[in-house]
Amino acid sequence: MKLKYLLIYCILFICTLSPAQNTLIDGLKNQLSGDDISTAEKFRIYNELTEYYRVSDQYPTAEKYVQQQLELARKEKNAAEEVKALAQKGIIKLNQSEYDQVPPIIDAANTIVQKSNDKIALLYASYLNIYYSNALGNPESTIKLVQKTLPLVEKQPSEIMLNAKLNYLLYGIYTEWNDAENATKYAKKAIELAEKSGNKNLLSSAYSALAICYSFRYEKTEDLKDLKPVIEMCKKAIALYHQFPGHVSAHVHAMALLNLTNYYLSYPEMTPEIRSEIQTNANEILNLTQYTTLNQGMQAGALGVLSNLASRDHNDALAEQYLLKAEQILLTQKPVYYHVMINVVKNLAELYAQQKKYQKAFEYESKVAEYSHILFDEGQAETAKRLEAQYQSQKKESELKALTEKTASLKKEKLLYIGLGIIGLIGAFFMFLSYHFKLRYSIERENKLDTEKHEAEMQIKLQEEEKARLKAEQELLTLQQQKLQSEVLASHLHIQHKNKVLQQLQTQLSDTDINIHQVVKGENRVDNDFEKIRFTIQELHPDFFKNINERARQKLTALDLKYCAYMYLGMDTKQIANLLNVEPKSVRMTKYRLKKKFGLDENTALEIFFQRIFSE
């Protein structure tokens, strides 16, 4: 993508959702100071004011409203509004390239989400993470995060603006990749959502975005019919400022005018009507930017347009005047916007060369080289900061991954111990049942044995009693028998006497005989056993650090990785020493040590070695 479109996209993205400068913002401030305003209305106003001052680069004022929103959200225990404020705070830090201050803010937002389980808070915490990934230059990772978050946002009808921001961000990424199809798709989606939200400021920016998408085709064909839809979208963006007074900021309107003017300048033949419109637009930009902040880039752009028109009229003096004024305006901005400044001084050098003022031409050519060098150094420093932030982010992700794996392992181990404990309890329960059963069986058996013993003792006692009874009866029988025998004997004697008498009478009467008979006779007992037990039981270069670690023959330390990143960026020994606040001698020693770790000879430059790795 050409540089001018990249700059236009960056400015448009910063300007997105900027409220109208006078009537709308003043009205919001007046509402905020009222006594009868509801808490929900206060949150809405804080969000709009913070967004306005942030996109206007008035960061201290934006942070003031963020702090007020945070205090109110904590007082009301409103997790969603607290995370919204933290997201704004993180974006402000990223816009100022303070990458190292953003991770703690992301952690704070994630903690609130975990404690509250609030869906809206989750969406804004995700948005901050997406913005951070994009700022670190990780477009692939950013797209994955957006695609993961967008379906959740679409389920929340109240978050149309957040939905629009995410689609606008995707448009920007695909624009940088020169992917006209996807860029157009997401720009149209942003327009659709902006229309639903009623935010004319966002709608104007989205129209300008679609104009950039259409310009890709015109750049390839250079056919005027392909330029017409580009002009049409630019005019739609401009028309909103007049159709809805106070709803489109001066900054966004000025940007739309500058876009249209630049496209008009690409016409092969400039008609009087187009020239007049270009002149009017440039003057309107200069008038509008009197009321906006950090506007030097757009003012210089408008003056550049007027200088172009003067050059077409062969009025070199007027063209020089406009360019010199643009240079003076750009120098008032701190830091200087060198992207535009280089174009201005280059045009001045070319103008002086045409006028054969070689001394001034050389002077401005020198400025071109100077500003290009400064811009390169700024870019290197910015890249180094991003690399450092990317390294810390990857390190944190690795630590988080290791912690997650450890937590999962501990969880599995805990579950295993719980399972073992449950099994142990079950085993103990069955052991208790078994013991209880055995004890009961033993008691029952003991009782049975006691009973049997008692019964046996009773049987013996009964037998002894029966024996004694029988003995007594026997003795009685014996006595009776003795008595009977005595009686029999007496009777016998008597009989004998009788017999004797009868014998004596036998002869006279008859013979007699006597007989006696007596008879007595006695009886047997059963045993059982049981037992049972049971047992039952784990984005400068996404792969930069990975690749150099793979090439190293010895393990690289965190400091080694930093040195490698700086040398890959092309920094010399002095620059690295200044950046790390060490002696150049220390840097040279580290380079020597790194060569040994990579197995390089002394004549091989590490910078060339790293470049060769990533060119393969």
Short mmCIF file of C-alpha atoms in Angstrom, two decimals, residues 248-552:
data_model
loop_
_atom_site.label_atom_id
_atom_site.label_comp_id
_atom_site.label_asym_id
_atom_site.label_seq_id
_atom_site.Cartn_x
_atom_site.Cartn_y
_atom_site.Cartn_z
CA VAL A 248 -19.37 15.49 12.71
CA SER A 249 -16.14 16.86 14.22
CA ALA A 250 -14.08 19.48 12.42
CA HIS A 251 -11.11 17.08 12.46
CA VAL A 252 -12.98 14.29 10.63
CA HIS A 253 -14.53 16.73 8.16
CA ALA A 254 -11.15 18.29 7.38
CA MET A 255 -9.71 14.83 6.75
CA ALA A 256 -12.55 14.00 4.34
CA LEU A 257 -11.94 17.29 2.47
CA LEU A 258 -8.20 16.55 2.22
CA ASN A 259 -8.91 13.06 0.85
CA LEU A 260 -11.25 14.44 -1.82
CA THR A 261 -8.75 17.14 -2.77
CA ASN A 262 -5.91 14.63 -3.20
CA TYR A 263 -8.09 12.48 -5.45
CA TYR A 264 -9.05 15.54 -7.53
CA LEU A 265 -5.35 16.25 -8.07
CA SER A 266 -4.98 12.83 -9.70
CA TYR A 267 -7.27 13.89 -12.60
CA PRO A 268 -5.24 13.93 -15.85
CA GLU A 269 -6.93 17.16 -16.88
CA MET A 270 -8.08 19.72 -14.33
CA THR A 271 -11.22 21.63 -15.28
CA PRO A 272 -11.99 25.09 -13.87
CA GLU A 273 -14.78 23.57 -11.77
CA ILE A 274 -12.46 20.99 -10.19
CA ARG A 275 -9.74 23.58 -9.61
CA SER A 276 -12.25 25.88 -7.91
CA GLU A 277 -13.45 23.05 -5.67
CA ILE A 278 -9.87 22.11 -4.77
CA GLN A 279 -9.13 25.74 -3.85
CA THR A 280 -12.30 25.97 -1.75
CA ASN A 281 -11.62 22.70 0.03
CA ALA A 282 -8.03 23.64 0.86
CA ASN A 283 -9.10 26.96 2.34
CA GLU A 284 -11.90 25.27 4.31
CA ILE A 285 -9.35 22.80 5.75
CA LEU A 286 -7.15 25.67 6.89
CA ASN A 287 -10.18 27.34 8.48
CA LEU A 288 -11.40 24.16 10.23
CA THR A 289 -7.99 23.19 11.64
CA GLN A 290 -7.84 26.42 13.62
CA TYR A 291 -10.21 24.74 16.10
CA THR A 292 -8.57 21.29 16.36
CA THR A 293 -5.47 19.99 18.13
CA LEU A 294 -2.38 18.39 16.56
CA ASN A 295 -3.61 19.66 13.18
CA GLN A 296 -0.24 20.66 11.71
CA GLY A 297 -0.16 17.64 9.38
CA MET A 298 -3.50 18.50 7.77
CA GLN A 299 -2.68 22.22 7.58
CA ALA A 300 0.59 21.42 5.83
CA GLY A 301 -1.32 19.08 3.50
CA ALA A 302 -3.76 21.86 2.56
CA LEU A 303 -0.90 24.30 1.98
CA GLY A 304 0.80 21.65 -0.17
CA VAL A 305 -2.35 21.45 -2.29
CA LEU A 306 -2.37 25.24 -2.74
CA SER A 307 1.35 25.12 -3.63
CA ASN A 308 0.56 22.48 -6.25
CA LEU A 309 -2.08 24.74 -7.79
CA ALA A 310 0.37 27.69 -7.83
CA SER A 311 3.02 25.55 -9.54
CA ARG A 312 0.47 24.56 -12.20
CA ASP A 313 -0.04 28.30 -12.76
CA HIS A 314 3.78 28.71 -12.96
CA ASN A 315 3.60 31.02 -9.96
CA ASP A 316 6.78 29.78 -8.24
CA ALA A 317 6.86 32.61 -5.74
CA LEU A 318 3.38 31.75 -4.40
CA ALA A 319 4.19 28.02 -4.42
CA GLU A 320 7.35 28.74 -2.41
CA GLN A 321 5.36 30.88 0.03
CA TYR A 322 2.86 28.10 0.71
CA LEU A 323 5.58 25.48 1.21
CA LEU A 324 7.61 27.71 3.56
CA LYS A 325 4.48 28.36 5.60
CA ALA A 326 3.81 24.60 5.74
CA GLU A 327 7.36 24.04 7.01
CA GLN A 328 6.92 26.67 9.75
CA ILE A 329 3.60 25.15 10.84
CA LEU A 330 5.06 21.63 11.03
CA LEU A 331 7.92 22.86 13.21
CA THR A 332 5.39 24.06 15.82
CA GLN A 333 4.28 20.47 16.53
CA LYS A 334 6.23 18.51 19.13
CA PRO A 335 7.32 15.98 18.13
CA VAL A 336 7.56 17.09 14.49
CA TYR A 337 5.52 15.00 12.06
CA TYR A 338 8.47 14.08 9.84
CA HIS A 339 6.46 12.04 7.32
CA VAL A 340 4.82 15.23 6.02
CA MET A 341 7.86 17.43 6.73
CA ILE A 342 10.07 15.36 4.41
CA ASN A 343 7.59 15.84 1.54
CA VAL A 344 7.47 19.59 2.16
CA VAL A 345 11.25 20.14 2.21
CA LYS A 346 11.66 17.80 -0.78
CA ASN A 347 9.17 19.96 -2.77
CA LEU A 348 11.08 23.08 -1.70
CA ALA A 349 14.39 21.55 -2.84
CA GLU A 350 12.86 20.67 -6.23
CA LEU A 351 11.37 24.16 -6.54
CA TYR A 352 14.70 25.86 -5.78
CA ALA A 353 16.48 23.55 -8.19
CA GLN A 354 14.03 24.56 -10.94
CA GLN A 355 14.69 28.22 -10.09
CA LYS A 356 18.48 27.47 -10.22
CA LYS A 357 18.86 28.54 -6.61
CA TYR A 358 21.28 25.72 -6.00
CA GLN A 359 22.45 26.91 -2.60
CA LYS A 360 18.90 26.76 -1.20
CA ALA A 361 18.22 23.55 -3.10
CA PHE A 362 21.26 21.96 -1.47
CA GLU A 363 20.17 23.32 1.90
CA TYR A 364 16.76 21.67 1.63
CA GLU A 365 18.18 18.46 0.17
CA SER A 366 20.32 18.34 3.30
CA LYS A 367 17.17 18.81 5.39
CA VAL A 368 15.57 15.92 3.50
CA ALA A 369 18.54 13.71 4.45
CA GLU A 370 18.52 15.01 8.04
CA TYR A 371 14.77 14.52 8.54
CA SER A 372 14.92 11.09 6.87
CA HIS A 373 17.69 10.07 9.27
CA ILE A 374 15.70 11.37 12.26
CA LEU A 375 12.58 9.57 11.01
CA PHE A 376 14.62 6.38 10.58
CA ASP A 377 16.02 6.67 14.13
CA GLU A 378 12.53 7.31 15.51
CA GLY A 379 11.28 4.31 13.60
CA GLN A 380 14.12 2.18 14.93
CA ALA A 381 13.51 3.33 18.49
CA GLU A 382 9.78 2.69 18.10
CA THR A 383 10.49 -0.73 16.62
CA ALA A 384 12.87 -1.51 19.48
CA LYS A 385 10.17 -0.57 21.99
CA ARG A 386 7.69 -2.76 20.17
CA LEU A 387 10.17 -5.62 20.07
CA GLU A 388 10.77 -5.24 23.79
CA ALA A 389 7.02 -5.19 24.45
CA GLN A 390 6.57 -8.16 22.12
CA TYR A 391 9.33 -10.04 23.93
CA GLN A 392 7.77 -9.30 27.32
CA SER A 393 4.37 -10.30 25.96
CA GLN A 394 5.74 -13.60 24.61
CA LYS A 395 7.58 -14.17 27.86
CA LYS A 396 4.39 -13.55 29.81
CA GLU A 397 2.44 -15.85 27.49
CA SER A 398 5.08 -18.57 27.98
CA GLU A 399 4.93 -18.13 31.75
CA LEU A 400 1.13 -18.14 31.63
CA LYS A 401 1.16 -21.28 29.48
CA ALA A 402 3.56 -22.98 31.88
CA LEU A 403 1.43 -21.87 34.82
CA THR A 404 -1.71 -23.11 33.09
CA GLU A 405 -0.09 -26.47 32.40
CA LYS A 406 1.12 -26.65 35.99
CA THR A 407 -2.36 -25.75 37.24
CA ALA A 408 -3.88 -28.42 35.00
CA SER A 409 -1.32 -30.92 36.28
CA LEU A 410 -2.03 -29.97 39.88
CA LYS A 411 -5.74 -30.21 39.17
CA LYS A 412 -5.29 -33.71 37.74
CA GLU A 413 -3.10 -34.63 40.70
CA LYS A 414 -5.69 -33.22 43.06
CA LEU A 415 -8.43 -35.18 41.32
CA LEU A 416 -6.26 -38.29 41.54
CA TYR A 417 -5.75 -37.75 45.27
CA ILE A 418 -9.45 -37.12 45.71
CA GLY A 419 -10.17 -40.33 43.77
CA LEU A 420 -7.69 -42.24 45.89
CA GLY A 421 -9.21 -40.72 49.01
CA ILE A 422 -12.70 -41.72 47.90
CA ILE A 423 -11.48 -45.22 47.10
CA GLY A 424 -9.74 -45.32 50.47
CA LEU A 425 -12.94 -44.23 52.20
CA ILE A 426 -14.91 -46.83 50.29
CA GLY A 427 -12.29 -49.45 51.23
CA ALA A 428 -12.35 -48.30 54.86
CA PHE A 429 -16.15 -48.42 54.78
CA PHE A 430 -16.13 -51.99 53.48
CA MET A 431 -13.37 -52.90 55.94
CA PHE A 432 -15.53 -51.45 58.71
CA LEU A 433 -18.51 -53.41 57.42
CA SER A 434 -16.37 -56.55 57.27
CA TYR A 435 -15.00 -55.95 60.76
CA HIS A 436 -18.46 -55.17 62.04
CA PHE A 437 -19.80 -58.34 60.41
CA LYS A 438 -16.93 -60.41 61.81
CA LEU A 439 -17.42 -58.89 65.24
CA ARG A 440 -21.15 -59.55 65.13
CA TYR A 441 -20.51 -63.07 63.85
CA SER A 442 -17.92 -63.62 66.59
CA ILE A 443 -20.32 -62.35 69.25
CA GLU A 444 -23.14 -64.46 67.86
CA ARG A 445 -20.84 -67.47 67.72
CA GLU A 446 -19.63 -66.82 71.26
CA ASN A 447 -23.23 -66.46 72.43
CA LYS A 448 -24.10 -69.65 70.60
CA LEU A 449 -21.17 -71.45 72.20
CA ASP A 450 -22.19 -70.09 75.61
CA THR A 451 -25.71 -71.24 74.95
CA GLU A 452 -24.50 -74.65 73.84
CA LYS A 453 -22.20 -74.83 76.86
CA HIS A 454 -25.05 -73.81 79.13
CA GLU A 455 -27.32 -76.36 77.46
CA ALA A 456 -24.58 -79.00 77.81
CA GLU A 457 -24.16 -78.10 81.47
CA MET A 458 -27.91 -78.26 81.92
CA GLN A 459 -27.94 -81.59 80.07
CA ILE A 460 -25.18 -82.90 82.33
CA LYS A 461 -27.03 -81.56 85.35
CA LEU A 462 -30.24 -83.15 84.12
CA GLN A 463 -28.37 -86.34 83.42
CA GLU A 464 -26.85 -86.26 86.93
CA GLU A 465 -30.27 -85.49 88.39
CA GLU A 466 -31.76 -88.29 86.28
CA LYS A 467 -28.93 -90.58 87.39
CA ALA A 468 -29.54 -89.60 91.00
CA ARG A 469 -33.26 -90.11 90.52
CA LEU A 470 -32.63 -93.47 88.89
CA LYS A 471 -30.22 -94.33 91.71
CA ALA A 472 -32.81 -93.29 94.26
CA GLU A 473 -35.45 -95.27 92.44
CA GLN A 474 -33.03 -98.16 92.22
CA GLU A 475 -32.33 -97.91 95.93
CA LEU A 476 -36.04 -97.64 96.53
CA LEU A 477 -36.64 -100.63 94.32
CA THR A 478 -33.87 -102.45 96.13
CA LEU A 479 -35.49 -101.61 99.44
CA GLN A 480 -38.85 -102.53 98.05
CA GLN A 481 -37.36 -105.74 96.68
CA GLN A 482 -35.68 -106.45 100.00
CA LYS A 483 -38.96 -105.74 101.70
CA LEU A 484 -40.75 -107.79 99.14
CA GLN A 485 -38.19 -110.52 99.52
CA SER A 486 -38.71 -110.32 103.28
CA GLU A 487 -42.42 -110.43 102.74
CA VAL A 488 -41.94 -113.25 100.18
CA LEU A 489 -39.67 -115.01 102.61
CA ALA A 490 -42.15 -114.47 105.38
CA SER A 491 -44.88 -115.55 103.04
CA HIS A 492 -42.75 -118.43 101.90
CA LEU A 493 -42.11 -119.38 105.46
CA HIS A 494 -45.76 -118.90 106.14
CA ILE A 495 -46.53 -120.85 102.99
CA GLN A 496 -44.01 -123.41 103.93
CA HIS A 497 -45.73 -123.42 107.22
CA LYS A 498 -48.96 -123.48 105.37
CA ASN A 499 -47.59 -126.06 103.00
CA LYS A 500 -46.31 -127.91 105.85
CA VAL A 501 -49.71 -127.50 107.28
CA LEU A 502 -51.27 -128.20 103.92
CA GLN A 503 -48.95 -131.16 103.35
CA GLN A 504 -50.14 -132.19 106.34
CA LEU A 505 -53.51 -131.52 104.79
CA GLN A 506 -52.51 -132.74 101.29
CA THR A 507 -53.28 -135.96 101.84
CA GLN A 508 -56.47 -134.71 102.85
CA LEU A 509 -57.19 -131.80 100.36
CA SER A 510 -54.78 -130.70 97.35
CA ASP A 511 -51.30 -129.26 96.39
CA THR A 512 -50.83 -125.30 95.79
CA ASP A 513 -47.95 -123.18 93.76
CA ILE A 514 -47.18 -119.15 93.86
CA ASN A 515 -45.05 -116.79 91.08
CA ILE A 516 -44.03 -112.68 90.85
CA HIS A 517 -42.64 -110.54 87.61
CA GLN A 518 -41.13 -106.81 87.27
CA VAL A 519 -39.41 -104.64 84.08
CA VAL A 520 -37.61 -100.47 83.33
CA LYS A 521 -35.33 -98.59 80.19
CA GLY A 522 -33.53 -94.04 78.25
CA GLU A 523 -31.74 -90.46 74.50
CA ASN A 524 -28.87 -86.96 71.43
CA ARG A 525 -27.67 -82.30 69.23
CA VAL A 526 -25.91 -79.33 65.63
CA ASP A 527 -22.99 -75.77 63.86
CA ASN A 528 -22.11 -72.56 60.85
CA ASP A 529 -19.40 -69.55 59.19
CA PHE A 530 -18.86 -66.22 56.46
CA GLU A 531 -16.35 -63.22 55.23
CA LYS A 532 -15.78 -60.62 52.10
CA ILE A 533 -13.51 -57.28 50.98
CA ARG A 534 -13.15 -54.99 47.64
CA PHE A 535 -10.46 -52.22 46.38
CA THR A 536 -10.71 -49.49 43.28
CA ILE A 537 -8.33 -46.61 42.40
CA GLN A 538 -2.95 -36.68 34.68
CA GLU A 539 4.99 -9.64 15.64
CA LEU A 540 7.77 -7.53 14.13
CA HIS A 541 8.63 -11.10 13.45
CA PRO A 542 6.42 -13.51 15.31
CA ASP A 543 9.04 -16.29 15.23
CA PHE A 544 12.12 -14.08 15.80
CA PHE A 545 13.19 -15.38 19.18
CA LYS A 546 12.19 -18.94 18.32
CA ASN A 547 14.36 -18.95 15.16
CA ILE A 548 17.50 -17.56 16.77
CA ASN A 549 17.13 -19.93 19.70
CA GLU A 550 17.02 -22.80 17.22
CA ARG A 551 20.23 -21.56 15.50
CA ALA A 552 22.16 -21.11 18.74
#
